[in-house]
Coordinates of C-alpha atoms in Angstrom, one line a residue:
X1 CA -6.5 3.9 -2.7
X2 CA -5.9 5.1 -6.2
X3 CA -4.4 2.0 -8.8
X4 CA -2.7 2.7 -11.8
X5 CA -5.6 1.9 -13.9
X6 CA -7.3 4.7 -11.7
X7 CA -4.7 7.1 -12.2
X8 CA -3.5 6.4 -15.7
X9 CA -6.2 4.5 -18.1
X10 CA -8.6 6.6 -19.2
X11 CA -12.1 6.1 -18.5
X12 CA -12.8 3.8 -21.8
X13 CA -10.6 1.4 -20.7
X14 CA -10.5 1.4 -17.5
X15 CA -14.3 0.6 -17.9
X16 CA -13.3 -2.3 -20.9
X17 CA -10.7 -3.5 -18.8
X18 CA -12.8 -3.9 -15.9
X19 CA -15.9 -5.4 -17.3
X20 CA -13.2 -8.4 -18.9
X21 CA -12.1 -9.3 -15.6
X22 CA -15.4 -9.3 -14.5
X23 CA -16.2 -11.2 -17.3
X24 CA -13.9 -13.8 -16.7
X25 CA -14.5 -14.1 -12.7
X26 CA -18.3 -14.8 -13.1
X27 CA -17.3 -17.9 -14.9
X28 CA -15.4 -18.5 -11.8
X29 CA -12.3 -18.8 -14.1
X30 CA -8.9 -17.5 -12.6
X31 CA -6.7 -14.9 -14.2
X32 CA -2.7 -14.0 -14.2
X33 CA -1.4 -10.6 -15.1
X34 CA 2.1 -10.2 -17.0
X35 CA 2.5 -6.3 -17.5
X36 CA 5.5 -6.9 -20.3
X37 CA 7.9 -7.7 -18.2
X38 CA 6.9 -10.2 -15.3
X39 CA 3.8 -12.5 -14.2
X40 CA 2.6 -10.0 -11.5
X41 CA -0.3 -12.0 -10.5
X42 CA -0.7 -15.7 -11.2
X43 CA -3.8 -17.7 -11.6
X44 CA -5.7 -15.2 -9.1
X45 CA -9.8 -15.1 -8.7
X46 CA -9.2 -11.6 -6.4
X47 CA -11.0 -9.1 -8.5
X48 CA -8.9 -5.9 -6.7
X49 CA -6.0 -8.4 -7.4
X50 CA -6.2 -8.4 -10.7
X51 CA -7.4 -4.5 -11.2
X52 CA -4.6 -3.5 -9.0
X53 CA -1.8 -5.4 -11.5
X54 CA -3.0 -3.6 -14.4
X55 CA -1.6 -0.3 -16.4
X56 CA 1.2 -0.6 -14.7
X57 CA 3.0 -0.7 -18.5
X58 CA 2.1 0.1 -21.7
X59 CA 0.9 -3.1 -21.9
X60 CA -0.5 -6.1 -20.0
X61 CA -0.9 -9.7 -21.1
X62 CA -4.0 -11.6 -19.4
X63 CA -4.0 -15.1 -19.2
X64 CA -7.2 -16.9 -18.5
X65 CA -7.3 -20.4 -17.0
X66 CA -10.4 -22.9 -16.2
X67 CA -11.0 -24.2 -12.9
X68 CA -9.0 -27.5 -13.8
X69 CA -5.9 -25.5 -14.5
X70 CA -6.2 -25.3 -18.2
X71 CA -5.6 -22.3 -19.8
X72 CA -8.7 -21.0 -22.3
X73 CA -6.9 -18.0 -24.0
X74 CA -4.9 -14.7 -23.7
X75 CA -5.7 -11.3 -24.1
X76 CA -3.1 -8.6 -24.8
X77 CA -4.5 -5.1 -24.0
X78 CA -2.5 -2.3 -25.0
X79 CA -3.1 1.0 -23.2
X80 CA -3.2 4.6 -24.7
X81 CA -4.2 3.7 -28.0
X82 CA -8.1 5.3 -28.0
X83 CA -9.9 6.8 -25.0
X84 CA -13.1 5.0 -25.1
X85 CA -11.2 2.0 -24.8
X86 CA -12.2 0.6 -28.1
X87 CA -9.1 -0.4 -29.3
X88 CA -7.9 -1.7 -25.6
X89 CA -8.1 -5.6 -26.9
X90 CA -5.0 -5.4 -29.3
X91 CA -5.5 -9.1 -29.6
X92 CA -7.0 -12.2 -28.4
X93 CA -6.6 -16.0 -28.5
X94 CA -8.5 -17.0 -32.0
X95 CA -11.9 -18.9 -30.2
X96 CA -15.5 -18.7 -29.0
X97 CA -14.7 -18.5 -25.8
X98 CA -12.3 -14.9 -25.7
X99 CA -14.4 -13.6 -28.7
X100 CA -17.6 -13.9 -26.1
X101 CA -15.7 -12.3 -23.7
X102 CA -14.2 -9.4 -25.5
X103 CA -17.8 -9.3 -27.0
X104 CA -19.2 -8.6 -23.4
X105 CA -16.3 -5.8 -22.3
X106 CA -17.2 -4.1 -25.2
X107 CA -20.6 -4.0 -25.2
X108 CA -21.3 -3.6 -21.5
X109 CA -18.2 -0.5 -21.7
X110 CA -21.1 1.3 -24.4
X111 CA -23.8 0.6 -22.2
X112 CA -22.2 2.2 -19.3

């Protein structure tokens, strides 16, 4: 069943968006979705889950948490901005940790 990153991201990001979730779940790390208005999914480690919750907006916050509960960083992904999806990442928390993972969307979305 079609998503709204399936029917309104285009390919770019919907390949960048889906390569940071998968990112983030291979580190067995747990993810919630606010699309700019409301936490639609909350510390989830369902990769459909997560997919599913996003485009929904213009925007969608991504909140990443470890597996004690602490939270490791946000990403704020704006959508509509560049079609390969390069400028998708608006922003990110300031650390090692999100730039590794925004470094891996990226490079894996050129590869692809």
């Amino acid at each position: 069943m079609p998503n709204d990153l399936t029917n309104y991201a285009t390919k770019g990001e919907a390949t960048v968006a889906r390569r940071l979730v998968r990112a983030m779940l291979a580190r067995e790390l747990s993810v919630s979705v606010n699309d700019g208005e409301e936490w639609t999914v909350k510390k989830s480690r369902v990769y459909r889950e997560i997919v599913d919750a996003l485009c929904s907006t213009g925007e969608d916050y991504l909140r990443v948490y470890a597996p004690t509960g602490d939270c490791l960083g946000a990403f704020y992904l704006v959508w509509g901005n560049d079609t390969s999806g390069e400028e998708l990442i608006a922003d990110h928390t300031d650390n090692d940790f999100c730039d590794r993972l925004t470094r891996i969307a990226y490079k894996e979305a050129q590869d692809a």
